[in-house]
C-alpha cells in the first residue's frame, strides 16, 4: 500500500488535477468541466463525515460552499455561486450533457450555468437575463485547485480527519506502472 502522501500526489495532483489541466490545454472545454465536477465529487467523498460511506448532494454542496472560491468572491458577493446551483450544473453536464437538470425542472434551482473559456470576472450575469449565470471555465479550474489546497491545509492539523481522508484516498484510482512479463 502507498503512504498517504504518495496517494495524495498520485490521485489528486498527478491524477485529477493533471487530467483537468491536460483537458484544458487541449481546449477540450467540456471534458474539462466534466473532470472538474468529478473532482468535486471526489473531494466531497474524501471530506464527507466519517459515518457516511456514500457521497451525496449534501456533501457536494458542503464542499463547494466551504472550499470553491472564485477570484475576488470575498469582495464581490455576486462572484459566489451557490453549491446547489453547481450541483445542478454538474448533474446536467454529467448525466445529460446539457445545462438543465431535474433540479431546474422541479424549480429547486432557478439559474442554469453557461460557460466560457476564460474571462474576468469569473462569474458573470446580466440583469436582464435572470435564469442564467456564466462561469469562466479557467476560473472554475483555478477555484477547484485552490479548493483542493485549502482542503488539504484544513485536514493537516486534524489527525482524525487526516486519517479518514488518507484511508478514503487509498481506495481511489491510482496510476501504477505496468511492467509486462517477459
PDB file of C-alpha atoms in Angstrom:
ATOM      1  CA  UNK A   1       0.000   0.000   0.000  1.00  0.00           C
ATOM      2  CA  UNK A   2       1.151   3.515  -0.754  1.00  0.00           C
ATOM      3  CA  UNK A   3       1.601   6.003   2.060  1.00  0.00           C
ATOM      4  CA  UNK A   4      -0.806   8.925   2.407  1.00  0.00           C
ATOM      5  CA  UNK A   5       1.496  11.460   0.726  1.00  0.00           C
ATOM      6  CA  UNK A   6       2.063   9.145  -2.257  1.00  0.00           C
ATOM      7  CA  UNK A   7      -1.692   8.583  -2.577  1.00  0.00           C
ATOM      8  CA  UNK A   8      -2.344  12.310  -2.295  1.00  0.00           C
ATOM      9  CA  UNK A   9       0.081  13.028  -5.110  1.00  0.00           C
ATOM     10  CA  UNK A  10      -0.980  10.066  -7.278  1.00  0.00           C
ATOM     11  CA  UNK A  11      -4.743  10.535  -7.019  1.00  0.00           C
ATOM     12  CA  UNK A  12      -5.176  14.289  -6.657  1.00  0.00           C
ATOM     13  CA  UNK A  13      -2.169  16.039  -8.140  1.00  0.00           C
ATOM     14  CA  UNK A  14      -0.957  13.593 -10.796  1.00  0.00           C
ATOM     15  CA  UNK A  15      -4.477  12.282 -11.357  1.00  0.00           C
ATOM     16  CA  UNK A  16      -7.462  14.601 -11.100  1.00  0.00           C
ATOM     17  CA  UNK A  17      -5.669  17.982 -11.261  1.00  0.00           C
ATOM     18  CA  UNK A  18      -3.298  16.890 -14.045  1.00  0.00           C
ATOM     19  CA  UNK A  19      -6.147  15.409 -16.097  1.00  0.00           C
ATOM     20  CA  UNK A  20      -8.186  18.614 -15.733  1.00  0.00           C
ATOM     21  CA  UNK A  21      -5.253  20.748 -16.859  1.00  0.00           C
ATOM     22  CA  UNK A  22      -4.443  18.378 -19.739  1.00  0.00           C
ATOM     23  CA  UNK A  23      -8.034  18.688 -20.995  1.00  0.00           C
ATOM     24  CA  UNK A  24      -7.841  22.485 -20.643  1.00  0.00           C
ATOM     25  CA  UNK A  25      -4.514  22.636 -22.508  1.00  0.00           C
ATOM     26  CA  UNK A  26      -6.081  20.665 -25.393  1.00  0.00           C
ATOM     27  CA  UNK A  27      -9.001  23.140 -25.413  1.00  0.00           C
ATOM     28  CA  UNK A  28     -11.351  20.258 -24.584  1.00  0.00           C
ATOM     29  CA  UNK A  29     -13.546  22.543 -22.529  1.00  0.00           C
ATOM     30  CA  UNK A  30     -16.492  20.221 -21.964  1.00  0.00           C
ATOM     31  CA  UNK A  31     -14.129  17.448 -20.867  1.00  0.00           C
ATOM     32  CA  UNK A  32     -12.502  19.974 -18.538  1.00  0.00           C
ATOM     33  CA  UNK A  33     -15.894  20.774 -16.985  1.00  0.00           C
ATOM     34  CA  UNK A  34     -16.823  17.134 -16.542  1.00  0.00           C
ATOM     35  CA  UNK A  35     -13.475  16.398 -14.889  1.00  0.00           C
ATOM     36  CA  UNK A  36     -13.860  19.379 -12.534  1.00  0.00           C
ATOM     37  CA  UNK A  37     -17.312  18.174 -11.490  1.00  0.00           C
ATOM     38  CA  UNK A  38     -15.975  14.644 -10.983  1.00  0.00           C
ATOM     39  CA  UNK A  39     -13.120  16.160  -8.994  1.00  0.00           C
ATOM     40  CA  UNK A  40     -15.589  17.986  -6.764  1.00  0.00           C
ATOM     41  CA  UNK A  41     -17.442  14.698  -6.261  1.00  0.00           C
ATOM     42  CA  UNK A  42     -14.127  13.094  -5.264  1.00  0.00           C
ATOM     43  CA  UNK A  43     -13.301  15.890  -2.808  1.00  0.00           C
ATOM     44  CA  UNK A  44     -16.811  15.686  -1.342  1.00  0.00           C
ATOM     45  CA  UNK A  45     -16.277  11.940  -0.891  1.00  0.00           C
ATOM     46  CA  UNK A  46     -12.912  12.446   0.785  1.00  0.00           C
ATOM     47  CA  UNK A  47     -14.293  15.016   3.231  1.00  0.00           C
ATOM     48  CA  UNK A  48     -17.772  13.641   3.977  1.00  0.00           C
ATOM     49  CA  UNK A  49     -18.500  12.721   7.607  1.00  0.00           C
ATOM     50  CA  UNK A  50     -16.852   9.571   8.978  1.00  0.00           C
ATOM     51  CA  UNK A  51     -20.120   7.694   9.418  1.00  0.00           C
ATOM     52  CA  UNK A  52     -21.010   8.031   5.724  1.00  0.00           C
ATOM     53  CA  UNK A  53     -19.984   5.582   3.038  1.00  0.00           C
ATOM     54  CA  UNK A  54     -21.615   7.190   0.011  1.00  0.00           C
ATOM     55  CA  UNK A  55     -21.221  10.763  -1.157  1.00  0.00           C
ATOM     56  CA  UNK A  56     -24.471  12.689  -1.662  1.00  0.00           C
ATOM     57  CA  UNK A  57     -25.724  16.020  -2.958  1.00  0.00           C
ATOM     58  CA  UNK A  58     -25.366  17.399   0.567  1.00  0.00           C
ATOM     59  CA  UNK A  59     -21.649  16.545   0.618  1.00  0.00           C
ATOM     60  CA  UNK A  60     -21.075  18.095  -2.827  1.00  0.00           C
ATOM     61  CA  UNK A  61     -22.857  21.293  -1.804  1.00  0.00           C
ATOM     62  CA  UNK A  62     -20.998  21.425   1.529  1.00  0.00           C
ATOM     63  CA  UNK A  63     -17.581  21.069  -0.142  1.00  0.00           C
ATOM     64  CA  UNK A  64     -18.284  23.711  -2.781  1.00  0.00           C
ATOM     65  CA  UNK A  65     -19.675  26.200  -0.293  1.00  0.00           C
ATOM     66  CA  UNK A  66     -16.716  25.744   2.023  1.00  0.00           C
ATOM     67  CA  UNK A  67     -13.854  25.465  -0.461  1.00  0.00           C
ATOM     68  CA  UNK A  68     -14.745  26.547  -4.014  1.00  0.00           C
ATOM     69  CA  UNK A  69     -13.946  30.249  -4.213  1.00  0.00           C
ATOM     70  CA  UNK A  70     -13.775  32.267  -7.382  1.00  0.00           C
ATOM     71  CA  UNK A  71     -11.220  35.052  -7.535  1.00  0.00           C
ATOM     72  CA  UNK A  72     -12.415  38.153  -5.623  1.00  0.00           C
ATOM     73  CA  UNK A  73     -15.571  36.402  -4.354  1.00  0.00           C
ATOM     74  CA  UNK A  74     -14.973  37.667  -0.802  1.00  0.00           C
ATOM     75  CA  UNK A  75     -15.065  41.289  -2.012  1.00  0.00           C
ATOM     76  CA  UNK A  76     -17.834  40.787  -4.570  1.00  0.00           C
ATOM     77  CA  UNK A  77     -20.633  38.502  -3.323  1.00  0.00           C
ATOM     78  CA  UNK A  78     -22.026  38.220  -6.866  1.00  0.00           C
ATOM     79  CA  UNK A  79     -18.939  36.132  -7.695  1.00  0.00           C
ATOM     80  CA  UNK A  80     -20.096  33.383  -5.349  1.00  0.00           C
ATOM     81  CA  UNK A  81     -22.134  30.582  -6.889  1.00  0.00           C
ATOM     82  CA  UNK A  82     -24.390  28.625  -4.504  1.00  0.00           C
ATOM     83  CA  UNK A  83     -23.406  24.993  -4.082  1.00  0.00           C
ATOM     84  CA  UNK A  84     -26.832  23.765  -5.169  1.00  0.00           C
ATOM     85  CA  UNK A  85     -26.506  25.661  -8.479  1.00  0.00           C
ATOM     86  CA  UNK A  86     -23.132  23.997  -9.057  1.00  0.00           C
ATOM     87  CA  UNK A  87     -24.619  20.617  -8.157  1.00  0.00           C
ATOM     88  CA  UNK A  88     -27.442  21.137 -10.666  1.00  0.00           C
ATOM     89  CA  UNK A  89     -24.879  22.150 -13.303  1.00  0.00           C
ATOM     90  CA  UNK A  90     -22.866  19.027 -12.500  1.00  0.00           C
ATOM     91  CA  UNK A  91     -25.925  16.790 -12.825  1.00  0.00           C
ATOM     92  CA  UNK A  92     -26.908  18.412 -16.114  1.00  0.00           C
ATOM     93  CA  UNK A  93     -23.433  18.082 -17.619  1.00  0.00           C
ATOM     94  CA  UNK A  94     -22.543  14.620 -16.317  1.00  0.00           C
ATOM     95  CA  UNK A  95     -25.927  12.932 -16.738  1.00  0.00           C
ATOM     96  CA  UNK A  96     -27.408  14.577 -19.838  1.00  0.00           C
ATOM     97  CA  UNK A  97     -24.576  16.649 -21.337  1.00  0.00           C
ATOM     98  CA  UNK A  98     -26.785  19.710 -21.089  1.00  0.00           C
ATOM     99  CA  UNK A  99     -27.350  22.736 -18.857  1.00  0.00           C
ATOM    100  CA  UNK A 100     -30.753  21.728 -17.477  1.00  0.00           C
ATOM    101  CA  UNK A 101     -31.033  19.278 -14.588  1.00  0.00           C
ATOM    102  CA  UNK A 102     -34.002  17.789 -12.766  1.00  0.00           C
ATOM    103  CA  UNK A 103     -33.427  20.407 -10.045  1.00  0.00           C
ATOM    104  CA  UNK A 104     -34.140  23.121 -12.630  1.00  0.00           C
ATOM    105  CA  UNK A 105     -37.239  21.354 -13.916  1.00  0.00           C
ATOM    106  CA  UNK A 106     -38.541  20.939 -10.359  1.00  0.00           C
ATOM    107  CA  UNK A 107     -37.988  24.635  -9.651  1.00  0.00           C
ATOM    108  CA  UNK A 108     -35.461  23.943  -6.873  1.00  0.00           C
ATOM    109  CA  UNK A 109     -32.713  25.784  -8.763  1.00  0.00           C
ATOM    110  CA  UNK A 110     -33.592  28.848 -10.809  1.00  0.00           C
ATOM    111  CA  UNK A 111     -30.382  29.710 -12.667  1.00  0.00           C
ATOM    112  CA  UNK A 112     -28.696  27.477 -15.199  1.00  0.00           C
ATOM    113  CA  UNK A 113     -24.956  27.767 -15.694  1.00  0.00           C
ATOM    114  CA  UNK A 114     -23.389  28.549 -19.037  1.00  0.00           C
ATOM    115  CA  UNK A 115     -19.666  28.532 -19.681  1.00  0.00           C
ATOM    116  CA  UNK A 116     -16.997  30.484 -21.498  1.00  0.00           C
ATOM    117  CA  UNK A 117     -13.373  29.548 -21.810  1.00  0.00           C
ATOM    118  CA  UNK A 118     -11.594  32.342 -19.926  1.00  0.00           C
ATOM    119  CA  UNK A 119     -12.884  35.723 -18.779  1.00  0.00           C
ATOM    120  CA  UNK A 120     -12.986  38.124 -15.837  1.00  0.00           C
ATOM    121  CA  UNK A 121     -14.880  38.399 -13.675  1.00  0.00           C
ATOM    122  CA  UNK A 122     -15.040  34.624 -13.485  1.00  0.00           C
ATOM    123  CA  UNK A 123     -18.754  34.714 -12.678  1.00  0.00           C
ATOM    124  CA  UNK A 124     -20.896  36.931 -14.901  1.00  0.00           C
ATOM    125  CA  UNK A 125     -24.589  37.629 -15.028  1.00  0.00           C
ATOM    126  CA  UNK A 126     -26.748  40.190 -16.768  1.00  0.00           C
ATOM    127  CA  UNK A 127     -29.597  41.949 -15.028  1.00  0.00           C
ATOM    128  CA  UNK A 128     -31.943  41.297 -17.956  1.00  0.00           C
ATOM    129  CA  UNK A 129     -31.243  37.528 -18.025  1.00  0.00           C
ATOM    130  CA  UNK A 130     -32.416  36.199 -14.683  1.00  0.00           C
ATOM    131  CA  UNK A 131     -32.114  32.439 -15.222  1.00  0.00           C
ATOM    132  CA  UNK A 132     -28.514  32.239 -16.431  1.00  0.00           C
ATOM    133  CA  UNK A 133     -25.106  32.771 -14.902  1.00  0.00           C
ATOM    134  CA  UNK A 134     -21.902  32.411 -16.918  1.00  0.00           C
ATOM    135  CA  UNK A 135     -18.771  30.818 -15.478  1.00  0.00           C
ATOM    136  CA  UNK A 136     -15.247  31.091 -16.762  1.00  0.00           C
ATOM    137  CA  UNK A 137     -14.055  27.511 -17.223  1.00  0.00           C
ATOM    138  CA  UNK A 138     -10.498  28.612 -16.383  1.00  0.00           C
ATOM    139  CA  UNK A 139     -11.884  30.323 -13.293  1.00  0.00           C
ATOM    140  CA  UNK A 140     -13.681  27.137 -12.249  1.00  0.00           C
ATOM    141  CA  UNK A 141     -10.499  25.090 -12.776  1.00  0.00           C
ATOM    142  CA  UNK A 142      -8.489  27.537 -10.675  1.00  0.00           C
ATOM    143  CA  UNK A 143     -11.150  27.706  -7.950  1.00  0.00           C
ATOM    144  CA  UNK A 144     -11.185  23.905  -7.785  1.00  0.00           C
ATOM    145  CA  UNK A 145      -7.390  23.787  -7.472  1.00  0.00           C
ATOM    146  CA  UNK A 146      -7.472  26.349  -4.664  1.00  0.00           C
ATOM    147  CA  UNK A 147     -10.234  24.323  -3.011  1.00  0.00           C
ATOM    148  CA  UNK A 148      -8.126  21.156  -3.088  1.00  0.00           C
ATOM    149  CA  UNK A 149      -5.206  23.011  -1.494  1.00  0.00           C
ATOM    150  CA  UNK A 150      -7.480  24.576   1.153  1.00  0.00           C
ATOM    151  CA  UNK A 151      -8.953  21.152   1.959  1.00  0.00           C
ATOM    152  CA  UNK A 152      -5.502  19.657   2.447  1.00  0.00           C
ATOM    153  CA  UNK A 153      -4.497  22.592   4.665  1.00  0.00           C
ATOM    154  CA  UNK A 154      -7.672  22.156   6.753  1.00  0.00           C
ATOM    155  CA  UNK A 155      -7.114  18.482   7.463  1.00  0.00           C
ATOM    156  CA  UNK A 156      -3.369  18.751   8.015  1.00  0.00           C
ATOM    157  CA  UNK A 157      -3.734  19.545  11.735  1.00  0.00           C
ATOM    158  CA  UNK A 158      -6.774  17.359  12.467  1.00  0.00           C
ATOM    159  CA  UNK A 159      -5.481  13.820  12.953  1.00  0.00           C
ATOM    160  CA  UNK A 160      -8.892  12.110  12.833  1.00  0.00           C
ATOM    161  CA  UNK A 161      -9.868  13.860   9.577  1.00  0.00           C
ATOM    162  CA  UNK A 162      -6.399  13.286   8.130  1.00  0.00           C
ATOM    163  CA  UNK A 163      -6.624   9.537   8.808  1.00  0.00           C
ATOM    164  CA  UNK A 164     -10.135   9.347   7.347  1.00  0.00           C
ATOM    165  CA  UNK A 165      -9.031  11.320   4.273  1.00  0.00           C
ATOM    166  CA  UNK A 166      -5.953   9.091   3.825  1.00  0.00           C
ATOM    167  CA  UNK A 167      -7.989   5.894   4.175  1.00  0.00           C
ATOM    168  CA  UNK A 168     -10.502   7.011   1.566  1.00  0.00           C
ATOM    169  CA  UNK A 169      -7.763   8.295  -0.724  1.00  0.00           C
ATOM    170  CA  UNK A 170      -6.063   4.897  -0.625  1.00  0.00           C
ATOM    171  CA  UNK A 171      -9.188   3.294  -2.151  1.00  0.00           C
ATOM    172  CA  UNK A 172      -9.384   5.720  -5.071  1.00  0.00           C
ATOM    173  CA  UNK A 173      -7.979   5.170  -8.563  1.00  0.00           C
ATOM    174  CA  UNK A 174      -4.181   5.227  -8.593  1.00  0.00           C
ATOM    175  CA  UNK A 175      -1.942   5.207 -11.631  1.00  0.00           C
ATOM    176  CA  UNK A 176       0.556   2.399 -11.289  1.00  0.00           C
ATOM    177  CA  UNK A 177       3.372   1.430 -13.616  1.00  0.00           C
ATOM    178  CA  UNK A 178       2.680  -1.718 -15.603  1.00  0.00           C
ATOM    179  CA  UNK A 179       5.532  -3.998 -16.431  1.00  0.00           C
ATOM    180  CA  UNK A 180       4.656  -6.819 -18.797  1.00  0.00           C
ATOM    181  CA  UNK A 181       6.027 -10.244 -18.008  1.00  0.00           C
ATOM    182  CA  UNK A 182       8.908 -11.196 -20.256  1.00  0.00           C
TER     183      UNK A 182
END
